[in-house]
PDB file of C-alpha atoms in Angstrom:
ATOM      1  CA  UNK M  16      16.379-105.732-150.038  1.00 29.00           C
ATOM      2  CA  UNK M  17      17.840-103.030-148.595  1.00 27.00           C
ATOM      3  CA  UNK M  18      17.829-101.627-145.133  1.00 29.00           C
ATOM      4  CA  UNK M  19      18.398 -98.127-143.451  1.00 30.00           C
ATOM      5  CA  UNK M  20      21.340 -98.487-141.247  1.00 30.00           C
ATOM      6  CA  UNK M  21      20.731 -96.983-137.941  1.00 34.00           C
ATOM      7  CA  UNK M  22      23.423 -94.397-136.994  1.00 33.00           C
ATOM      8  CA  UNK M  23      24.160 -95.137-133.092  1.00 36.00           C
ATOM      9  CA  UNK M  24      27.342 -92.962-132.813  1.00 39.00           C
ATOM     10  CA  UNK M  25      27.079 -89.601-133.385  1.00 41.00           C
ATOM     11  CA  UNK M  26      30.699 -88.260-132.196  1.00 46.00           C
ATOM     12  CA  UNK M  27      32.999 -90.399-132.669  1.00 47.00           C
ATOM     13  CA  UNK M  28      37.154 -90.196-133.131  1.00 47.00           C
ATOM     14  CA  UNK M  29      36.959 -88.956-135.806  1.00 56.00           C
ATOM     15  CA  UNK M  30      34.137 -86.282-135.319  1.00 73.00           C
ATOM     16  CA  UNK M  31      34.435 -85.240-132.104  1.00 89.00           C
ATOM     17  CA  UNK M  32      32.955 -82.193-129.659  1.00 94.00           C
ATOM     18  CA  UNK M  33      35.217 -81.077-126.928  1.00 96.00           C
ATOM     19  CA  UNK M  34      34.297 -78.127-124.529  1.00 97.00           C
ATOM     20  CA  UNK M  35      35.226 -76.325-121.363  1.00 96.00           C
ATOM     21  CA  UNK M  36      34.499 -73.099-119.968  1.00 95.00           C
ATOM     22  CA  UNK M  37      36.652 -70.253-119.320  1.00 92.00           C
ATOM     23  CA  UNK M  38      36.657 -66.710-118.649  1.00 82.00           C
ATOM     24  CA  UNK M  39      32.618 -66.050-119.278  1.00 86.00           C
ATOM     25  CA  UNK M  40      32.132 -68.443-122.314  1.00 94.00           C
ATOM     26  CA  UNK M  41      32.256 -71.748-123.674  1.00 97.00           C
ATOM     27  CA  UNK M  42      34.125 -73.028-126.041  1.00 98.00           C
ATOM     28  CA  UNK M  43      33.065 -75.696-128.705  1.00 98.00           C
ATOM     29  CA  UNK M  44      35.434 -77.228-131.054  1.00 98.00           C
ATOM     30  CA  UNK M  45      34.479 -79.433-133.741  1.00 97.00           C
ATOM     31  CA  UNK M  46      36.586 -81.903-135.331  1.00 96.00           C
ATOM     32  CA  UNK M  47      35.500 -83.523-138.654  1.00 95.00           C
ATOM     33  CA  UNK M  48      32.961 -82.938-140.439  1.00 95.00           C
ATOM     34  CA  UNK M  49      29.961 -80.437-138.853  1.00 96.00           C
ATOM     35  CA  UNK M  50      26.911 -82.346-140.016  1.00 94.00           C
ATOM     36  CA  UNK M  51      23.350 -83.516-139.097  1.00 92.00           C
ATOM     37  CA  UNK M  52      25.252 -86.469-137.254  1.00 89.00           C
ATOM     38  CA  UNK M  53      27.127 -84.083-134.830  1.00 91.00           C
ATOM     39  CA  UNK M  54      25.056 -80.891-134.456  1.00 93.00           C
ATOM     40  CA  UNK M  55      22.725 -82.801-132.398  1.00 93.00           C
ATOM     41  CA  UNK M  56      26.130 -83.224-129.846  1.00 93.00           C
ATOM     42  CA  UNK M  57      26.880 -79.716-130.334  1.00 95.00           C
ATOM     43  CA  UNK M  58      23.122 -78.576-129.417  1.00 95.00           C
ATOM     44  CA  UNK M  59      23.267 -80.404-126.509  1.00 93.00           C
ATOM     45  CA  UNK M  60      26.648 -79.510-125.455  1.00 95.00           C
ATOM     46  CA  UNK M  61      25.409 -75.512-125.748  1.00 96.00           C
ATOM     47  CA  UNK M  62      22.344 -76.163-124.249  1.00 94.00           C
ATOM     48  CA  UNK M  63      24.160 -77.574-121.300  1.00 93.00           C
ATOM     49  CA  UNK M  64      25.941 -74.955-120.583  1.00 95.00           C
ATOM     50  CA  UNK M  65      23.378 -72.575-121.151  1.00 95.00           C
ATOM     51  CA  UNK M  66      21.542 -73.837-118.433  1.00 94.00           C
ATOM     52  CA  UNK M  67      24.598 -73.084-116.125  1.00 93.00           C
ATOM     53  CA  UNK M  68      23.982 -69.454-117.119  1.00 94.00           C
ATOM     54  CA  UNK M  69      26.141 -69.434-120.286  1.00 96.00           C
ATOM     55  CA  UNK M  70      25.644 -66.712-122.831  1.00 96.00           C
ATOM     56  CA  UNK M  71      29.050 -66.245-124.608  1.00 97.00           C
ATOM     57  CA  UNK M  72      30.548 -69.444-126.706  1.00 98.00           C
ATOM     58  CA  UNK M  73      33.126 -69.811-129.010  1.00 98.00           C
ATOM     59  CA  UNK M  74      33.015 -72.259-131.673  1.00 98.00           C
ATOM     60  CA  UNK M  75      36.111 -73.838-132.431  1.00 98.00           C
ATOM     61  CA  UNK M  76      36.397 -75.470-136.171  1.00 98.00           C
ATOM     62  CA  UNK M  77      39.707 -75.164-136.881  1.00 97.00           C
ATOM     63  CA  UNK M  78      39.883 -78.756-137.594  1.00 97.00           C
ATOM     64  CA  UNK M  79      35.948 -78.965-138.822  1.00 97.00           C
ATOM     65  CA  UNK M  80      36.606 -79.821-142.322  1.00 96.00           C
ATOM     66  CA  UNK M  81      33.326 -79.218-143.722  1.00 96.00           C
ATOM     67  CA  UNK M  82      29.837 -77.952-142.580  1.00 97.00           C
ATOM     68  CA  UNK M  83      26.475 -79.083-144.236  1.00 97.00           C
ATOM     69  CA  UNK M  84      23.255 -77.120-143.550  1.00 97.00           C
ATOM     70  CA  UNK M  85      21.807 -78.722-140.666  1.00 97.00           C
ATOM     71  CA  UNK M  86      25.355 -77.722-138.879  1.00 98.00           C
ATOM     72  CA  UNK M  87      25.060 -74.374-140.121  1.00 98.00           C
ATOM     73  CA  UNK M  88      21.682 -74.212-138.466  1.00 98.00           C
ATOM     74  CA  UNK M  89      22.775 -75.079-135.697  1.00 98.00           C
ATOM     75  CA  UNK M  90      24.679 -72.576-135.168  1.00 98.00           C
ATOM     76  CA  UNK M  91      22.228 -70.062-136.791  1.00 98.00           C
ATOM     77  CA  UNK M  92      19.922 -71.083-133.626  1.00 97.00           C
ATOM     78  CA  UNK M  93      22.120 -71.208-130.955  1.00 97.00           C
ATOM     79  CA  UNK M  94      23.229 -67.595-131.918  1.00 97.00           C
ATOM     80  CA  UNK M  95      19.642 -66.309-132.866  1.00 96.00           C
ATOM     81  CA  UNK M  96      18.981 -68.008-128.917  1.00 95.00           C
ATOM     82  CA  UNK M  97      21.609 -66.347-127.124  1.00 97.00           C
ATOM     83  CA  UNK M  98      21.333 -62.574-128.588  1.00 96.00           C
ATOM     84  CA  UNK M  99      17.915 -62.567-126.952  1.00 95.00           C
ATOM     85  CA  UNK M 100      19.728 -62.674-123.726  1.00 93.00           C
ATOM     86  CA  UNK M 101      22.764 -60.521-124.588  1.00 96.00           C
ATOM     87  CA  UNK M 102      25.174 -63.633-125.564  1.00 96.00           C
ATOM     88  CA  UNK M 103      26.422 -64.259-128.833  1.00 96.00           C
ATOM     89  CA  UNK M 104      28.794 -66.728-130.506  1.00 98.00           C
ATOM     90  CA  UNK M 105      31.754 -66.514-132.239  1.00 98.00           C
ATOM     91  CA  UNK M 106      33.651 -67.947-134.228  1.00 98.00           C
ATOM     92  CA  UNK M 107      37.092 -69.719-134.283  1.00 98.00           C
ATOM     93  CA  UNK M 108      39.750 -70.353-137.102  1.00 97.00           C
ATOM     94  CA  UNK M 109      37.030 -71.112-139.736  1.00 97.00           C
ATOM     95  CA  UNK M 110      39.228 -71.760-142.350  1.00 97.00           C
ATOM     96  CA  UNK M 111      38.689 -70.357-145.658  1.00 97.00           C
ATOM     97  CA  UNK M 112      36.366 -73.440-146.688  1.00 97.00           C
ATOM     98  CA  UNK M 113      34.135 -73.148-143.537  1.00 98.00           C
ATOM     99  CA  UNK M 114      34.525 -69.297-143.655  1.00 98.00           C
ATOM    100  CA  UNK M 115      33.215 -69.316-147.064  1.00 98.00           C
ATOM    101  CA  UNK M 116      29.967 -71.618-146.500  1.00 97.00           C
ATOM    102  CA  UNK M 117      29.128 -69.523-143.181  1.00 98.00           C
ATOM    103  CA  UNK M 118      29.349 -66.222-145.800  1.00 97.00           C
ATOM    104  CA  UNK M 119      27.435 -67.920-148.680  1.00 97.00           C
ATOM    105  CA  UNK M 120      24.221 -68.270-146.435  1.00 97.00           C
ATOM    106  CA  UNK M 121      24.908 -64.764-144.873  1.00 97.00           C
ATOM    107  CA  UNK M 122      26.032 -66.280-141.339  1.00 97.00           C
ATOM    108  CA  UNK M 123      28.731 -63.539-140.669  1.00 97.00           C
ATOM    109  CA  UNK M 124      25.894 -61.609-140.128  1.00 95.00           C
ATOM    110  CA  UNK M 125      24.820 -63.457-137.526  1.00 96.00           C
ATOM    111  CA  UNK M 126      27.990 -64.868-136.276  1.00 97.00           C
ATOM    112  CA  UNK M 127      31.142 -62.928-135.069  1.00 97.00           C
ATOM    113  CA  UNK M 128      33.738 -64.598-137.255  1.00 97.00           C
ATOM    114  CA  UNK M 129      37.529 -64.085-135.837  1.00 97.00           C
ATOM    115  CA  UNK M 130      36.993 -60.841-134.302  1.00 96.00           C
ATOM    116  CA  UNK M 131      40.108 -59.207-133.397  1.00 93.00           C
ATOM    117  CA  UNK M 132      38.954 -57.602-130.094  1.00 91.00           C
ATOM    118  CA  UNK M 133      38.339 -61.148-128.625  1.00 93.00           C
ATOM    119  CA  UNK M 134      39.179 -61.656-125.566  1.00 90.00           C
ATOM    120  CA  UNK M 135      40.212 -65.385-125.988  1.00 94.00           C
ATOM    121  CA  UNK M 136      43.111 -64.326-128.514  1.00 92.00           C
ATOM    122  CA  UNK M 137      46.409 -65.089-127.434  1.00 92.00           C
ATOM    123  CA  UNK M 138      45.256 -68.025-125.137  1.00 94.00           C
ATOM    124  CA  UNK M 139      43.633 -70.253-128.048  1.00 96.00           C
ATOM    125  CA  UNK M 140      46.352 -73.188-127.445  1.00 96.00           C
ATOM    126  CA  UNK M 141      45.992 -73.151-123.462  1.00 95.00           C
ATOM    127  CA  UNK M 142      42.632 -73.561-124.239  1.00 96.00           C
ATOM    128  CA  UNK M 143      42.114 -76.173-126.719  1.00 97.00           C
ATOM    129  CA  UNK M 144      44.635 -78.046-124.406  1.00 96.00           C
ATOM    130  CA  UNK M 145      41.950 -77.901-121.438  1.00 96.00           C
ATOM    131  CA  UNK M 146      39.058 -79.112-123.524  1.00 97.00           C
ATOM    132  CA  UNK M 147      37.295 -82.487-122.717  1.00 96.00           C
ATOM    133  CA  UNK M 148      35.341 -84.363-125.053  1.00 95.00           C
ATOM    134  CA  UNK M 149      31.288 -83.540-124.965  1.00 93.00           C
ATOM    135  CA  UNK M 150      29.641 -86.904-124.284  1.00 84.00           C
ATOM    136  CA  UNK M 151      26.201 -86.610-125.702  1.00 75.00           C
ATOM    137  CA  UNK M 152      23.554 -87.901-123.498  1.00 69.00           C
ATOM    138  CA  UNK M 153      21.724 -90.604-125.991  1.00 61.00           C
ATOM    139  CA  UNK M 154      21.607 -91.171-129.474  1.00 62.00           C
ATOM    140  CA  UNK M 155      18.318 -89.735-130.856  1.00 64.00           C
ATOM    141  CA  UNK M 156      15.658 -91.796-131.936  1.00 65.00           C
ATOM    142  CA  UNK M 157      14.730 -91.666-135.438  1.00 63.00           C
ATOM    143  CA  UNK M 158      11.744 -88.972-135.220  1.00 70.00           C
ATOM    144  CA  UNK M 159      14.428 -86.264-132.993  1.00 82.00           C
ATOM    145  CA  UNK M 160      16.592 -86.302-135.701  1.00 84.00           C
ATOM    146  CA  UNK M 161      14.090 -85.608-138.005  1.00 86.00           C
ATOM    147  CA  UNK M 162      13.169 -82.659-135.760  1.00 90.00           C
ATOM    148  CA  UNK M 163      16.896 -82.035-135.193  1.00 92.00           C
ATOM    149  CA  UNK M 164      17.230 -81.143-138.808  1.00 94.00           C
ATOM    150  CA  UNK M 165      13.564 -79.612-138.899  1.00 95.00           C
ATOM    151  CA  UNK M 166      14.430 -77.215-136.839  1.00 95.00           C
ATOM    152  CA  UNK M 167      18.021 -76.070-137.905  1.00 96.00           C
ATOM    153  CA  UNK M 168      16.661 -75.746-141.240  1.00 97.00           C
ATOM    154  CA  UNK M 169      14.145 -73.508-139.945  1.00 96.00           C
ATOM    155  CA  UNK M 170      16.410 -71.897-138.076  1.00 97.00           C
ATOM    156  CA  UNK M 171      18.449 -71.280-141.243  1.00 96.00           C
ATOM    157  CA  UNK M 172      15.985 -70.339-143.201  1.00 97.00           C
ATOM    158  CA  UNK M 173      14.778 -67.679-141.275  1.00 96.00           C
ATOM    159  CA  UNK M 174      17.917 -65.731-141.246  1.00 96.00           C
ATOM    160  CA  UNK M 175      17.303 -63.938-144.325  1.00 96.00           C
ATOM    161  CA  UNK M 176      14.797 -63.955-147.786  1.00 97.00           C
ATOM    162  CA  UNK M 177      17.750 -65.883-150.325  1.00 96.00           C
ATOM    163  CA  UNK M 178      18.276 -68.792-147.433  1.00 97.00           C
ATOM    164  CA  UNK M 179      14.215 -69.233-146.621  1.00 97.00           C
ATOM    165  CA  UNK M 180      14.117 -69.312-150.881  1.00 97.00           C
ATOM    166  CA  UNK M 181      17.274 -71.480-150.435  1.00 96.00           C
ATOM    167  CA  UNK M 182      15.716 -73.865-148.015  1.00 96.00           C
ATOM    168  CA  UNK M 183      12.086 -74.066-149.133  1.00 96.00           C
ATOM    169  CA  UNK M 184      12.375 -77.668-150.661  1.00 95.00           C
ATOM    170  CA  UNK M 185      13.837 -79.169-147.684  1.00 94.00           C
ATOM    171  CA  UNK M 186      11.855 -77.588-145.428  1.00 95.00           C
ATOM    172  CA  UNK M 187       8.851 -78.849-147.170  1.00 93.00           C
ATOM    173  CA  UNK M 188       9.876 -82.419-147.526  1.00 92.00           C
ATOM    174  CA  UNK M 189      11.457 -82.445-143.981  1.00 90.00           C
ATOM    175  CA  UNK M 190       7.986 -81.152-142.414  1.00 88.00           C
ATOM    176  CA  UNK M 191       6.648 -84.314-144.100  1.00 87.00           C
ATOM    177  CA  UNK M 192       8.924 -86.391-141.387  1.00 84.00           C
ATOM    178  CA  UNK M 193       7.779 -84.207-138.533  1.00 82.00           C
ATOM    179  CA  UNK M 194       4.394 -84.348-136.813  1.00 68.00           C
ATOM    180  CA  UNK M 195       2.548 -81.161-137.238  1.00 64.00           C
ATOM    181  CA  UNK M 196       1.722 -80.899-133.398  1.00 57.00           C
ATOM    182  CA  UNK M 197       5.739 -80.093-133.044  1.00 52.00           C
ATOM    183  CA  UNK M 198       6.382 -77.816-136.261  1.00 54.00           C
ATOM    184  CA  UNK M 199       5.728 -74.807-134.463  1.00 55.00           C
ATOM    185  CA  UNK M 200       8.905 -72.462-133.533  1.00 54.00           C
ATOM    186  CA  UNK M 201       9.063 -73.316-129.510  1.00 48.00           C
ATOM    187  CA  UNK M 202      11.168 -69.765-129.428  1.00 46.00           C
TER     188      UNK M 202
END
C-alpha cells in the first residue's frame, strides 16, 4: 500500500525565497525550481510586504531553474493584484528557459521582463547581497494547497482566451479538490 507523503518543507536549501526592500520595491529571488511547493512562500512573502504598503517588486530568478504553472500563476496574480493599485512587477534575469515559459503563456504581457529603464540596474549585485531568506509562516495544510494551486491556475487562466483553453482540464479537476463555498475570485 502506498501512501501520500506529506510535503512539510516548502523552501528549503535548495529552493529558497530571499527578499529585502529597497528603493520603493521588493525584491524576490527564487532559487530552484518555481513550483506549487514554493509559490505558496513567494505569495506570502509579497503579500507581506504588500501590507507594508508595497506596490513595486522585482522578481529575481536568475538562479530559478524552471517554473511550472502554479508558479507562473503566481506571479500572474500578484501582478494582476498590484496594477489595480498602480504597482507592477518585474522581472529579473529570466534566463532564456524561464523567459521562454513566461512568453509561451503570454506573461510578458503582463509582466515587465528586464526592462532597460529600471531603476534597480546597475545595483543588482549590492542587492542580491542584502537579501535574507523569506521564512514562510506554516506549511499549508492539505486543502490550502489545493486552493493555492486553485487559484493561480485561475489566475493564469484568466490572462488571456489560449491559457483559460490551456488550463480548462486542470481547472476542472482542481475545483473538484476545492470546496465550492471558496471557488469564487475573492478579487
Amino acid at each position: 500500500m502506498f501512501r501520500r507523503r506529506e510535503t512539510k518543507e516548502y523552501v528549503n536549501e535548495q529552493n529558497a525565497i530571499l527578499w529585502g526592500t529597497f528603493d520603493g520595491f521588493t525584491w524576490i529571488r527564487c532559487e530552484g525550481k518555481g513550483s506549487f511547493l514554493q509559490s505558496p512562500a513567494l505569495k506570502d512573502c509579497a503579500q507581506s510586504a504588500e501590507k507594508d504598503g508595497q506596490k513595486h517588486f522585482v522578481i529575481d530568478l536568475e538562479a530559478c531553474t524552471g517554473m511550472d504553472s502554479t508558479f507562473m500563476g503566481t506571479l500572474a496574480g500578484l501582478s494582476t493584484r498590484l496594477r489595480r493599485t498602480g504597482g507592477g512587477v518585474q522581472i529579473a534575469t529570466p534566463g532564456a528557459k524561464n523567459r521562454q515559459s513566461l512568453e509561451d503563456l503570454g506573461l510578458d504581457h503582463l509582466l515587465e521582463i528586464e526592462p532597460l529603464g529600471a531603476g534597480w540596474r546597475g545595483k543588482v549585485d549590492e542587492i542580491r547581497s542584502s537579501l535574507k531568506p523569506y521564512a514562510p509562516k506554516a506549511a499549508q495544510a492539505m486543502g490550502e494547497r489545493a486552493r493555492h494551486v486553485f487559484d493561480a491556475h485561475r489566475d493564469l487562466a484568466s490572462t488571456s482566451q489560449a491559457n483559460a483553453e490551456r488550463f480548462r482540464n486542470v481547472l476542472d479537476v482542481l475545483k473538484k479538490q476545492v470546496p465550492p463555498d471558496s471557488q469564487a475570485d475573492p478579487k
